mmCIF file of C-alpha atoms in Angstrom:
data_model
loop_
_atom_site.group_PDB
_atom_site.id
_atom_site.type_symbol
_atom_site.label_atom_id
_atom_site.label_comp_id
_atom_site.label_asym_id
_atom_site.label_seq_id
_atom_site.Cartn_x
_atom_site.Cartn_y
_atom_site.Cartn_z
ATOM 1 C CA UNK B 1 16.372 -2.174 25.096
ATOM 2 C CA UNK B 2 16.588 -0.160 21.877
ATOM 3 C CA UNK B 3 16.816 -1.956 18.564
ATOM 4 C CA UNK B 4 19.968 -1.933 16.352
ATOM 5 C CA UNK B 5 20.452 1.000 14.001
ATOM 6 C CA UNK B 6 19.469 0.726 10.329
ATOM 7 C CA UNK B 7 22.979 -0.051 9.075
ATOM 8 C CA UNK B 8 23.402 -2.820 11.631
ATOM 9 C CA UNK B 9 20.021 -4.287 10.643
ATOM 10 C CA UNK B 10 20.894 -4.208 6.944
ATOM 11 C CA UNK B 11 24.360 -5.665 7.515
ATOM 12 C CA UNK B 12 22.990 -8.547 9.608
ATOM 13 C CA UNK B 13 20.564 -9.473 6.817
ATOM 14 C CA UNK B 14 23.314 -9.297 4.198
ATOM 15 C CA UNK B 15 25.464 -11.608 6.300
ATOM 16 C CA UNK B 16 22.558 -14.063 6.734
ATOM 17 C CA UNK B 17 22.003 -14.351 2.967
ATOM 18 C CA UNK B 18 23.288 -17.700 1.672
ATOM 19 C CA UNK B 19 23.382 -16.372 -1.926
ATOM 20 C CA UNK B 20 21.277 -19.333 -3.104
ATOM 21 C CA UNK B 21 19.167 -17.268 -5.502
ATOM 22 C CA UNK B 22 15.800 -18.661 -4.369
ATOM 23 C CA UNK B 23 14.540 -15.072 -4.254
ATOM 24 C CA UNK B 24 14.909 -14.707 -8.011
ATOM 25 C CA UNK B 25 12.088 -17.173 -8.643
ATOM 26 C CA UNK B 26 9.554 -14.896 -6.945
ATOM 27 C CA UNK B 27 10.963 -11.400 -7.534
ATOM 28 C CA UNK B 28 8.657 -9.508 -9.937
ATOM 29 C CA UNK B 29 11.490 -7.200 -11.009
ATOM 30 C CA UNK B 30 13.831 -10.098 -11.766
ATOM 31 C CA UNK B 31 11.080 -11.766 -13.794
ATOM 32 C CA UNK B 32 10.652 -8.578 -15.811
ATOM 33 C CA UNK B 33 14.358 -7.822 -16.362
ATOM 34 C CA UNK B 34 16.412 -11.000 -15.708
ATOM 35 C CA UNK B 35 19.030 -8.735 -14.125
ATOM 36 C CA UNK B 36 20.870 -9.961 -11.033
ATOM 37 C CA UNK B 37 21.175 -6.513 -9.484
ATOM 38 C CA UNK B 38 17.398 -6.092 -9.114
ATOM 39 C CA UNK B 39 16.994 -9.311 -7.117
ATOM 40 C CA UNK B 40 17.259 -9.447 -3.340
ATOM 41 C CA UNK B 41 20.495 -11.433 -3.639
ATOM 42 C CA UNK B 42 22.065 -8.735 -5.780
ATOM 43 C CA UNK B 43 21.024 -5.914 -3.477
ATOM 44 C CA UNK B 44 22.117 -7.780 -0.346
ATOM 45 C CA UNK B 45 25.570 -8.132 -1.921
ATOM 46 C CA UNK B 46 25.651 -4.354 -2.329
ATOM 47 C CA UNK B 47 24.484 -3.842 1.258
ATOM 48 C CA UNK B 48 27.147 -6.273 2.492
ATOM 49 C CA UNK B 49 29.851 -4.409 0.586
ATOM 50 C CA UNK B 50 28.601 -1.100 2.008
ATOM 51 C CA UNK B 51 28.670 -2.441 5.556
ATOM 52 C CA UNK B 52 32.281 -3.649 5.121
ATOM 53 C CA UNK B 53 33.474 -0.358 3.660
ATOM 54 C CA UNK B 54 34.041 -1.861 0.194
ATOM 55 C CA UNK B 55 31.462 0.529 -1.263
ATOM 56 C CA UNK B 56 31.024 4.165 -0.378
ATOM 57 C CA UNK B 57 27.531 5.535 0.228
ATOM 58 C CA UNK B 58 26.558 7.524 -2.823
ATOM 59 C CA UNK B 59 23.691 8.324 -5.124
ATOM 60 C CA UNK B 60 24.490 5.473 -7.515
ATOM 61 C CA UNK B 61 24.205 2.993 -4.674
ATOM 62 C CA UNK B 62 21.021 4.647 -3.431
ATOM 63 C CA UNK B 63 19.570 4.410 -6.930
ATOM 64 C CA UNK B 64 20.441 0.701 -7.140
ATOM 65 C CA UNK B 65 18.792 -0.058 -3.800
ATOM 66 C CA UNK B 66 15.760 1.973 -4.842
ATOM 67 C CA UNK B 67 14.935 -0.682 -7.459
ATOM 68 C CA UNK B 68 12.724 -2.756 -5.192
ATOM 69 C CA UNK B 69 8.944 -2.978 -4.842
ATOM 70 C CA UNK B 70 9.189 -4.122 -1.199
ATOM 71 C CA UNK B 71 6.567 -6.755 -1.970
ATOM 72 C CA UNK B 72 8.087 -9.113 0.626
ATOM 73 C CA UNK B 73 8.128 -12.178 -1.615
ATOM 74 C CA UNK B 74 11.885 -12.650 -1.308
ATOM 75 C CA UNK B 75 11.733 -12.769 2.487
ATOM 76 C CA UNK B 76 8.785 -15.153 2.352
ATOM 77 C CA UNK B 77 10.557 -17.505 -0.076
ATOM 78 C CA UNK B 78 14.031 -17.442 1.507
ATOM 79 C CA UNK B 79 14.951 -20.862 2.959
ATOM 80 C CA UNK B 80 17.295 -19.065 5.351
ATOM 81 C CA UNK B 81 14.553 -16.639 6.461
ATOM 82 C CA UNK B 82 16.732 -13.670 5.543
ATOM 83 C CA UNK B 83 14.805 -10.425 6.180
ATOM 84 C CA UNK B 84 15.770 -8.989 2.798
ATOM 85 C CA UNK B 85 12.814 -6.611 2.584
ATOM 86 C CA UNK B 86 13.585 -5.066 5.969
ATOM 87 C CA UNK B 87 17.269 -4.838 5.014
ATOM 88 C CA UNK B 88 16.499 -2.845 1.897
ATOM 89 C CA UNK B 89 14.246 -0.480 3.830
ATOM 90 C CA UNK B 90 16.993 -0.021 6.446
ATOM 91 C CA UNK B 91 19.613 0.659 3.769
ATOM 92 C CA UNK B 92 17.328 3.251 2.205
ATOM 93 C CA UNK B 93 17.107 4.937 5.593
ATOM 94 C CA UNK B 94 20.905 5.123 5.719
ATOM 95 C CA UNK B 95 21.143 6.523 2.194
ATOM 96 C CA UNK B 96 18.032 8.763 2.099
ATOM 97 C CA UNK B 97 19.897 11.921 3.283
ATOM 98 C CA UNK B 98 22.061 11.758 0.142
ATOM 99 C CA UNK B 99 19.113 12.924 -1.952
ATOM 100 C CA UNK B 100 19.090 16.205 -0.047
ATOM 101 C CA UNK B 101 16.563 17.856 2.215
ATOM 102 C CA UNK B 102 15.032 19.727 -0.727
ATOM 103 C CA UNK B 103 14.539 16.752 -3.038
ATOM 104 C CA UNK B 104 10.986 16.286 -4.310
ATOM 105 C CA UNK B 105 10.641 13.030 -2.363
ATOM 106 C CA UNK B 106 11.904 14.519 0.892
ATOM 107 C CA UNK B 107 9.660 17.557 0.568
ATOM 108 C CA UNK B 108 6.588 15.412 -0.093
ATOM 109 C CA UNK B 109 7.229 12.727 2.521
ATOM 110 C CA UNK B 110 8.704 14.819 5.346
ATOM 111 C CA UNK B 111 6.847 18.102 4.896
ATOM 112 C CA UNK B 112 3.490 17.040 3.430
ATOM 113 C CA UNK B 113 2.700 13.380 4.060
ATOM 114 C CA UNK B 114 3.757 13.613 7.707
ATOM 115 C CA UNK B 115 1.737 16.783 8.286
ATOM 116 C CA UNK B 116 -2.029 16.250 8.094
ATOM 117 C CA UNK B 117 -2.783 19.955 7.667
ATOM 118 C CA UNK B 118 -0.419 20.280 4.703
ATOM 119 C CA UNK B 119 -1.653 17.011 3.176
ATOM 120 C CA UNK B 120 -5.241 18.262 3.323
ATOM 121 C CA UNK B 121 -4.177 21.577 1.781
ATOM 122 C CA UNK B 122 -2.443 19.727 -1.068
ATOM 123 C CA UNK B 123 -5.540 17.587 -1.650
ATOM 124 C CA UNK B 124 -7.754 20.682 -1.748
ATOM 125 C CA UNK B 125 -5.422 22.357 -4.237
ATOM 126 C CA UNK B 126 -5.285 19.161 -6.251
ATOM 127 C CA UNK B 127 -9.013 19.276 -6.822
ATOM 128 C CA UNK B 128 -8.556 22.371 -8.966
ATOM 129 C CA UNK B 129 -5.188 21.481 -10.474
ATOM 130 C CA UNK B 130 -6.075 17.883 -11.404
ATOM 131 C CA UNK B 131 -5.344 17.243 -15.101
ATOM 132 C CA UNK B 132 -8.418 16.965 -17.319
ATOM 133 C CA UNK B 133 -6.566 15.056 -20.037
ATOM 134 C CA UNK B 134 -3.285 13.282 -20.650
ATOM 135 C CA UNK B 135 -1.559 16.104 -22.559
ATOM 136 C CA UNK B 136 0.946 17.169 -19.911
ATOM 137 C CA UNK B 137 1.236 13.759 -18.270
ATOM 138 C CA UNK B 138 2.359 12.104 -21.483
ATOM 139 C CA UNK B 139 5.431 14.328 -21.434
ATOM 140 C CA UNK B 140 6.322 13.684 -17.786
ATOM 141 C CA UNK B 141 7.698 10.187 -17.086
ATOM 142 C CA UNK B 142 6.006 8.610 -14.091
ATOM 143 C CA UNK B 143 2.815 10.648 -14.379
ATOM 144 C CA UNK B 144 1.235 8.746 -17.241
ATOM 145 C CA UNK B 145 -2.392 7.910 -16.556
ATOM 146 C CA UNK B 146 -2.706 10.354 -13.652
ATOM 147 C CA UNK B 147 -5.764 11.895 -15.268
ATOM 148 C CA UNK B 148 -7.615 8.564 -14.917
ATOM 149 C CA UNK B 149 -7.498 8.757 -11.124
ATOM 150 C CA UNK B 150 -10.431 10.260 -9.222
ATOM 151 C CA UNK B 151 -10.225 13.995 -8.662
ATOM 152 C CA UNK B 152 -9.825 14.880 -4.952
ATOM 153 C CA UNK B 153 -13.249 15.073 -3.334
ATOM 154 C CA UNK B 154 -14.986 18.360 -2.598
ATOM 155 C CA UNK B 155 -15.488 17.092 0.959
ATOM 156 C CA UNK B 156 -13.059 14.582 2.447
ATOM 157 C CA UNK B 157 -14.616 11.613 4.204
ATOM 158 C CA UNK B 158 -13.260 12.512 7.637
ATOM 159 C CA UNK B 159 -14.654 16.030 7.381
ATOM 160 C CA UNK B 160 -18.203 14.692 7.631
ATOM 161 C CA UNK B 161 -17.801 11.272 9.236
ATOM 162 C CA UNK B 162 -19.472 10.680 12.608
ATOM 163 C CA UNK B 163 -17.261 9.584 15.484
ATOM 164 C CA UNK B 164 -19.411 6.541 16.181
ATOM 165 C CA UNK B 165 -22.168 4.624 14.426
ATOM 166 C CA UNK B 166 -24.055 2.247 16.685
ATOM 167 C CA UNK B 167 -24.666 -1.159 15.185
ATOM 168 C CA UNK B 168 -26.908 -4.039 16.256
ATOM 169 C CA UNK B 169 -27.256 -4.406 20.016
ATOM 170 C CA UNK B 170 -24.701 -6.720 21.553
ATOM 171 C CA UNK B 171 -22.389 -6.765 18.555
ATOM 172 C CA UNK B 172 -18.632 -5.984 18.902
ATOM 173 C CA UNK B 173 -17.075 -2.583 18.211
ATOM 174 C CA UNK B 174 -14.556 -1.986 15.418
ATOM 175 C CA UNK B 175 -12.466 1.104 14.652
ATOM 176 C CA UNK B 176 -12.236 2.185 11.013
ATOM 177 C CA UNK B 177 -8.835 3.289 9.700
ATOM 178 C CA UNK B 178 -9.790 5.229 6.581
ATOM 179 C CA UNK B 179 -6.468 5.699 4.747
ATOM 180 C CA UNK B 180 -5.422 8.511 2.439
ATOM 181 C CA UNK B 181 -6.986 7.306 -0.809
ATOM 182 C CA UNK B 182 -10.430 6.635 0.673
ATOM 183 C CA UNK B 183 -10.369 9.883 2.641
ATOM 184 C CA UNK B 184 -9.223 12.291 -0.052
ATOM 185 C CA UNK B 185 -9.996 10.691 -3.422
ATOM 186 C CA UNK B 186 -12.575 7.963 -2.812
ATOM 187 C CA UNK B 187 -14.916 8.908 0.058
ATOM 188 C CA UNK B 188 -17.610 6.782 -1.593
ATOM 189 C CA UNK B 189 -15.472 3.721 -0.820
ATOM 190 C CA UNK B 190 -15.155 4.760 2.835
ATOM 191 C CA UNK B 191 -18.922 5.270 3.050
ATOM 192 C CA UNK B 192 -19.555 1.815 1.575
ATOM 193 C CA UNK B 193 -17.200 0.215 4.093
ATOM 194 C CA UNK B 194 -18.947 1.964 6.975
ATOM 195 C CA UNK B 195 -22.388 0.976 5.642
ATOM 196 C CA UNK B 196 -21.448 -2.700 5.464
ATOM 197 C CA UNK B 197 -19.673 -2.703 8.824
ATOM 198 C CA UNK B 198 -22.439 -0.814 10.662
ATOM 199 C CA UNK B 199 -24.962 -3.530 9.800
ATOM 200 C CA UNK B 200 -22.825 -5.958 11.788
ATOM 201 C CA UNK B 201 -20.792 -3.903 14.291
ATOM 202 C CA UNK B 202 -20.649 -0.620 16.146
ATOM 203 C CA UNK B 203 -18.175 1.451 14.144
ATOM 204 C CA UNK B 204 -15.838 4.024 15.705
ATOM 205 C CA UNK B 205 -14.123 6.500 13.351
ATOM 206 C CA UNK B 206 -11.342 8.412 15.174
ATOM 207 C CA UNK B 207 -11.374 11.938 13.688
ATOM 208 C CA UNK B 208 -7.684 12.641 14.354
ATOM 209 C CA UNK B 209 -6.347 9.742 12.286
ATOM 210 C CA UNK B 210 -4.003 10.314 9.328
ATOM 211 C CA UNK B 211 -1.673 8.479 6.972
ATOM 212 C CA UNK B 212 -0.457 4.983 7.924
ATOM 213 C CA UNK B 213 3.152 5.957 7.127
ATOM 214 C CA UNK B 214 3.971 2.983 4.910
ATOM 215 C CA UNK B 215 5.123 5.136 1.995
ATOM 216 C CA UNK B 216 7.502 7.076 4.247
ATOM 217 C CA UNK B 217 8.742 3.872 5.867
ATOM 218 C CA UNK B 218 9.436 2.218 2.525
ATOM 219 C CA UNK B 219 11.266 5.279 1.222
ATOM 220 C CA UNK B 220 13.635 5.310 4.192
ATOM 221 C CA UNK B 221 12.218 8.460 5.796
ATOM 222 C CA UNK B 222 12.147 6.993 9.290
ATOM 223 C CA UNK B 223 11.428 10.198 11.223
ATOM 224 C CA UNK B 224 8.301 10.939 9.192
ATOM 225 C CA UNK B 225 7.162 7.309 9.344
ATOM 226 C CA UNK B 226 7.738 7.185 13.088
ATOM 227 C CA UNK B 227 5.754 10.382 13.665
ATOM 228 C CA UNK B 228 2.843 8.943 11.678
ATOM 229 C CA UNK B 229 3.015 5.655 13.600
ATOM 230 C CA UNK B 230 2.978 7.540 16.902
ATOM 231 C CA UNK B 231 -0.042 9.588 15.797
ATOM 232 C CA UNK B 232 -1.781 6.420 14.644
ATOM 233 C CA UNK B 233 -1.172 4.734 17.979
ATOM 234 C CA UNK B 234 -2.669 7.707 19.813
ATOM 235 C CA UNK B 235 -5.803 7.419 17.674
ATOM 236 C CA UNK B 236 -6.228 3.621 17.708
ATOM 237 C CA UNK B 237 -4.311 2.139 20.668
ATOM 238 C CA UNK B 238 -7.465 1.233 22.614
ATOM 239 C CA UNK B 239 -9.343 -0.337 19.705
ATOM 240 C CA UNK B 240 -10.587 -3.916 20.012
ATOM 241 C CA UNK B 241 -10.248 -4.381 16.243
ATOM 242 C CA UNK B 242 -8.922 -1.953 13.625
ATOM 243 C CA UNK B 243 -10.463 -2.427 10.187
ATOM 244 C CA UNK B 244 -9.257 -0.766 7.001
ATOM 245 C CA UNK B 245 -10.162 -0.999 3.323
ATOM 246 C CA UNK B 246 -6.505 -1.054 2.280
ATOM 247 C CA UNK B 247 -4.256 -4.094 2.679
ATOM 248 C CA UNK B 248 -1.179 -1.856 2.667
ATOM 249 C CA UNK B 249 -2.546 0.264 5.521
ATOM 250 C CA UNK B 250 -3.314 -2.908 7.474
ATOM 251 C CA UNK B 251 0.205 -4.178 6.772
ATOM 252 C CA UNK B 252 1.658 -0.872 7.971
ATOM 253 C CA UNK B 253 -0.227 -1.041 11.254
ATOM 254 C CA UNK B 254 0.590 -4.714 11.777
ATOM 255 C CA UNK B 255 4.251 -4.670 10.715
ATOM 256 C CA UNK B 256 5.675 -1.169 10.254
ATOM 257 C CA UNK B 257 4.391 0.455 13.436
ATOM 258 C CA UNK B 258 6.007 -2.134 15.757
ATOM 259 C CA UNK B 259 9.264 -1.813 13.752
ATOM 260 C CA UNK B 260 9.287 1.972 13.976
ATOM 261 C CA UNK B 261 8.593 2.392 17.688
ATOM 262 C CA UNK B 262 10.705 1.580 20.753
ATOM 263 C CA UNK B 263 10.101 0.605 24.358
ATOM 264 C CA UNK B 264 6.542 0.542 25.726
ATOM 265 C CA UNK B 265 5.238 2.146 22.526
ATOM 266 C CA UNK B 266 6.612 -0.772 20.498
ATOM 267 C CA UNK B 267 4.959 -3.227 22.891
ATOM 268 C CA UNK B 268 1.626 -1.442 22.489
ATOM 269 C CA UNK B 269 2.045 -1.410 18.705
ATOM 270 C CA UNK B 270 2.839 -5.132 18.726
ATOM 271 C CA UNK B 271 -0.327 -5.788 20.711
ATOM 272 C CA UNK B 272 -2.348 -3.718 18.242
ATOM 273 C CA UNK B 273 -0.767 -5.643 15.350
ATOM 274 C CA UNK B 274 -2.805 -8.679 16.327
ATOM 275 C CA UNK B 275 -6.014 -6.643 16.196
ATOM 276 C CA UNK B 276 -5.920 -5.247 12.658
ATOM 277 C CA UNK B 277 -7.571 -6.594 9.517
ATOM 278 C CA UNK B 278 -8.414 -5.625 5.958
ATOM 279 C CA UNK B 279 -12.193 -5.391 5.710
ATOM 280 C CA UNK B 280 -12.635 -8.318 3.295
ATOM 281 C CA UNK B 281 -11.816 -10.924 5.928
ATOM 282 C CA UNK B 282 -13.976 -9.230 8.568
ATOM 283 C CA UNK B 283 -17.037 -9.183 6.305
ATOM 284 C CA UNK B 284 -16.410 -12.698 5.011
ATOM 285 C CA UNK B 285 -16.411 -13.987 8.573
ATOM 286 C CA UNK B 286 -19.451 -11.927 9.592
ATOM 287 C CA UNK B 287 -21.434 -13.155 6.569
ATOM 288 C CA UNK B 288 -24.730 -11.906 5.209
ATOM 289 C CA UNK B 289 -23.293 -10.143 2.150
ATOM 290 C CA UNK B 290 -24.706 -10.301 -1.373
ATOM 291 C CA UNK B 291 -23.732 -9.082 -4.824
ATOM 292 C CA UNK B 292 -24.916 -5.581 -5.727
ATOM 293 C CA UNK B 293 -25.211 -6.616 -9.382
ATOM 294 C CA UNK B 294 -25.404 -10.424 -9.729
ATOM 295 C CA UNK B 295 -24.768 -10.263 -13.481
ATOM 296 C CA UNK B 296 -21.536 -8.296 -13.187
ATOM 297 C CA UNK B 297 -18.362 -10.323 -13.823
ATOM 298 C CA UNK B 298 -15.164 -9.214 -12.101
ATOM 299 C CA UNK B 299 -11.552 -10.320 -11.987
ATOM 300 C CA UNK B 300 -9.816 -10.239 -8.619
ATOM 301 C CA UNK B 301 -6.288 -9.039 -7.957
ATOM 302 C CA UNK B 302 -4.893 -9.973 -4.535
ATOM 303 C CA UNK B 303 -2.276 -7.392 -3.426
ATOM 304 C CA UNK B 304 1.161 -8.367 -2.141
ATOM 305 C CA UNK B 305 0.450 -6.798 1.238
ATOM 306 C CA UNK B 306 -2.699 -8.925 1.502
ATOM 307 C CA UNK B 307 -1.209 -12.273 0.508
ATOM 308 C CA UNK B 308 2.364 -11.795 1.779
ATOM 309 C CA UNK B 309 2.227 -8.986 4.320
ATOM 310 C CA UNK B 310 -0.972 -10.088 6.082
ATOM 311 C CA UNK B 311 -0.957 -13.763 5.060
ATOM 312 C CA UNK B 312 -4.622 -13.153 4.269
ATOM 313 C CA UNK B 313 -4.701 -13.760 0.530
ATOM 314 C CA UNK B 314 -7.903 -15.839 0.360
ATOM 315 C CA UNK B 315 -10.153 -13.292 2.124
ATOM 316 C CA UNK B 316 -11.181 -11.049 -0.816
ATOM 317 C CA UNK B 317 -12.009 -14.053 -3.000
ATOM 318 C CA UNK B 318 -13.812 -15.760 -0.143
ATOM 319 C CA UNK B 319 -15.875 -12.619 0.459
ATOM 320 C CA UNK B 320 -16.884 -12.216 -3.184
ATOM 321 C CA UNK B 321 -17.656 -15.906 -3.578
ATOM 322 C CA UNK B 322 -19.873 -15.837 -0.469
ATOM 323 C CA UNK B 323 -21.712 -12.832 -1.902
ATOM 324 C CA UNK B 324 -22.347 -14.613 -5.190
ATOM 325 C CA UNK B 325 -20.159 -12.314 -7.291
ATOM 326 C CA UNK B 326 -19.140 -14.044 -10.513
ATOM 327 C CA UNK B 327 -15.348 -14.086 -10.721
ATOM 328 C CA UNK B 328 -13.475 -14.482 -13.998
ATOM 329 C CA UNK B 329 -10.338 -16.607 -13.828
ATOM 330 C CA UNK B 330 -7.297 -14.357 -14.210
ATOM 331 C CA UNK B 331 -3.780 -15.737 -14.560
ATOM 332 C CA UNK B 332 -1.408 -14.480 -11.864
ATOM 333 C CA UNK B 333 -4.230 -12.932 -9.850
ATOM 334 C CA UNK B 334 -2.001 -12.822 -6.753
ATOM 335 C CA UNK B 335 1.149 -11.517 -8.471
ATOM 336 C CA UNK B 336 2.615 -8.042 -7.961
ATOM 337 C CA UNK B 337 1.147 -5.313 -10.173
ATOM 338 C CA UNK B 338 4.270 -3.126 -9.985
ATOM 339 C CA UNK B 339 2.843 -0.207 -8.002
ATOM 340 C CA UNK B 340 5.103 -0.263 -4.956
ATOM 341 C CA UNK B 341 4.178 3.099 -3.421
ATOM 342 C CA UNK B 342 6.550 5.708 -4.862
ATOM 343 C CA UNK B 343 8.183 3.114 -7.135
ATOM 344 C CA UNK B 344 5.801 3.742 -10.048
ATOM 345 C CA UNK B 345 6.744 7.425 -9.957
ATOM 346 C CA UNK B 346 10.472 6.942 -9.493
ATOM 347 C CA UNK B 347 10.927 4.008 -11.892
ATOM 348 C CA UNK B 348 7.960 4.110 -14.291
ATOM 349 C CA UNK B 349 9.788 1.977 -16.871
ATOM 350 C CA UNK B 350 10.208 -0.961 -14.514
ATOM 351 C CA UNK B 351 6.772 -0.441 -13.003
ATOM 352 C CA UNK B 352 5.187 -0.736 -16.451
ATOM 353 C CA UNK B 353 7.252 -3.838 -17.222
ATOM 354 C CA UNK B 354 5.939 -5.583 -14.104
ATOM 355 C CA UNK B 355 2.388 -4.417 -14.809
ATOM 356 C CA UNK B 356 2.276 -5.487 -18.465
ATOM 357 C CA UNK B 357 1.568 -9.208 -17.848
ATOM 358 C CA UNK B 358 -1.089 -8.314 -15.282
ATOM 359 C CA UNK B 359 -2.836 -6.055 -17.796
ATOM 360 C CA UNK B 360 -2.704 -8.801 -20.422
ATOM 361 C CA UNK B 361 -4.040 -11.360 -17.948
ATOM 362 C CA UNK B 362 -7.032 -9.132 -17.226
ATOM 363 C CA UNK B 363 -7.694 -8.700 -20.938
ATOM 364 C CA UNK B 364 -7.512 -12.472 -21.430
ATOM 365 C CA UNK B 365 -10.008 -13.016 -18.587
ATOM 366 C CA UNK B 366 -12.670 -11.057 -20.445
ATOM 367 C CA UNK B 367 -13.717 -9.184 -17.288
ATOM 368 C CA UNK B 368 -14.496 -5.492 -17.522
ATOM 369 C CA UNK B 369 -14.176 -4.982 -13.759
ATOM 370 C CA UNK B 370 -10.979 -5.352 -11.734
ATOM 371 C CA UNK B 371 -11.326 -5.630 -7.950
ATOM 372 C CA UNK B 372 -8.367 -5.071 -5.629
ATOM 373 C CA UNK B 373 -8.107 -4.432 -1.900
ATOM 374 C CA UNK B 374 -5.095 -2.080 -1.822
ATOM 375 C CA UNK B 375 -5.028 1.661 -2.449
ATOM 376 C CA UNK B 376 -1.635 1.526 -4.156
ATOM 377 C CA UNK B 377 -2.772 -1.310 -6.416
ATOM 378 C CA UNK B 378 -5.938 0.635 -7.214
ATOM 379 C CA UNK B 379 -3.779 3.531 -8.412
ATOM 380 C CA UNK B 380 -1.565 1.241 -10.511
ATOM 381 C CA UNK B 381 -4.493 -0.567 -12.168
ATOM 382 C CA UNK B 382 -6.519 2.613 -12.690
ATOM 383 C CA UNK B 383 -3.615 4.403 -14.352
ATOM 384 C CA UNK B 384 -2.728 1.415 -16.519
ATOM 385 C CA UNK B 385 -6.151 0.392 -17.826
ATOM 386 C CA UNK B 386 -8.543 1.970 -20.319
ATOM 387 C CA UNK B 387 -11.021 4.314 -18.655
ATOM 388 C CA UNK B 388 -13.952 2.076 -19.603
ATOM 389 C CA UNK B 389 -12.616 -0.773 -17.416
ATOM 390 C CA UNK B 390 -13.818 -0.288 -13.848
ATOM 391 C CA UNK B 391 -11.342 -0.601 -10.965
ATOM 392 C CA UNK B 392 -13.044 -1.130 -7.606
ATOM 393 C CA UNK B 393 -12.538 -2.431 -4.095
ATOM 394 C CA UNK B 394 -14.250 -5.807 -3.531
ATOM 395 C CA UNK B 395 -16.746 -4.211 -1.107
ATOM 396 C CA UNK B 396 -17.999 -1.976 -3.928
ATOM 397 C CA UNK B 397 -19.385 -5.083 -5.597
ATOM 398 C CA UNK B 398 -21.560 -5.819 -2.551
ATOM 399 C CA UNK B 399 -24.733 -4.594 -0.934
#
């Protein structure tokens, strides 16, 4: 049986909301602004009014519902178990066509992100067009700090990656989901993941894999997200365990793919959801890791999609502690950094407001290295910190 349409899903969540306001206590945007309309309760009121015909679909409404990081904390905290995060995604799907087929977001998500050939072409062009300094970025809201990100690699990881690397005899096999950031901008991260995994497992790297689709899903571009989920299932459906170096990619495979697909495909995606993990937990369980530089002090940021989406918050810290990495105490280490996929580009003012206390907490910790296990969080921290502060994945602190 097919699932309800997006408006029906959003309306059901709005009706389930008891308007208690418990979501406000954990909403990073409400903490930063103290404005009711940015909380889940406020947006569910808008969705409820839309579903009853009291509000007309329009760009102002779409803009209001766009003010959400989709961190999932509201749904996790809700005593009524209201699926507020899913409701906001569904409402965005209803309202996304209002932006127009030729909007910058639609062109990027539908025509580039969902097409691996075009995405690779953009990454290749980006290598030569990448800004060398902040001159232009400082004049374009949302692009501040872009020049601090790694330039697209001369050779993408998947261009040279073997299909299989045989590990120790008798050990299990894992499939490596690379993700966009590690493939195009940070192939050294992908190589480090494979090196650590291959000492403990046989590693399969499907060459036809692409984007996880989470950005498209969160933006309400369901057709593009569904196409990416279908392609991902073709590449990974038979895997015993899918391992990725990005908590958001793992969350997409575990949660978004089953939501996006119907019928037997949804059943297969749900089965795969129980066989996906961010690499930190896999290596922590396998053991045998050690610090690459025992004297290096790092602060750890646990992404929302690790702690909330995967319910796997302790794994990165457990991995680094087992390796003997010295961790500096950082206040709010598991709080949202304000990245939120396209959110930092669309609402840079609010993104910076959420990030500001995280940046101050890192400064107060005294650490000159920030470790995080999410590609989106890596981008947010890298753009928001001085260039001399290193931003790494936890596995890059290991050998």
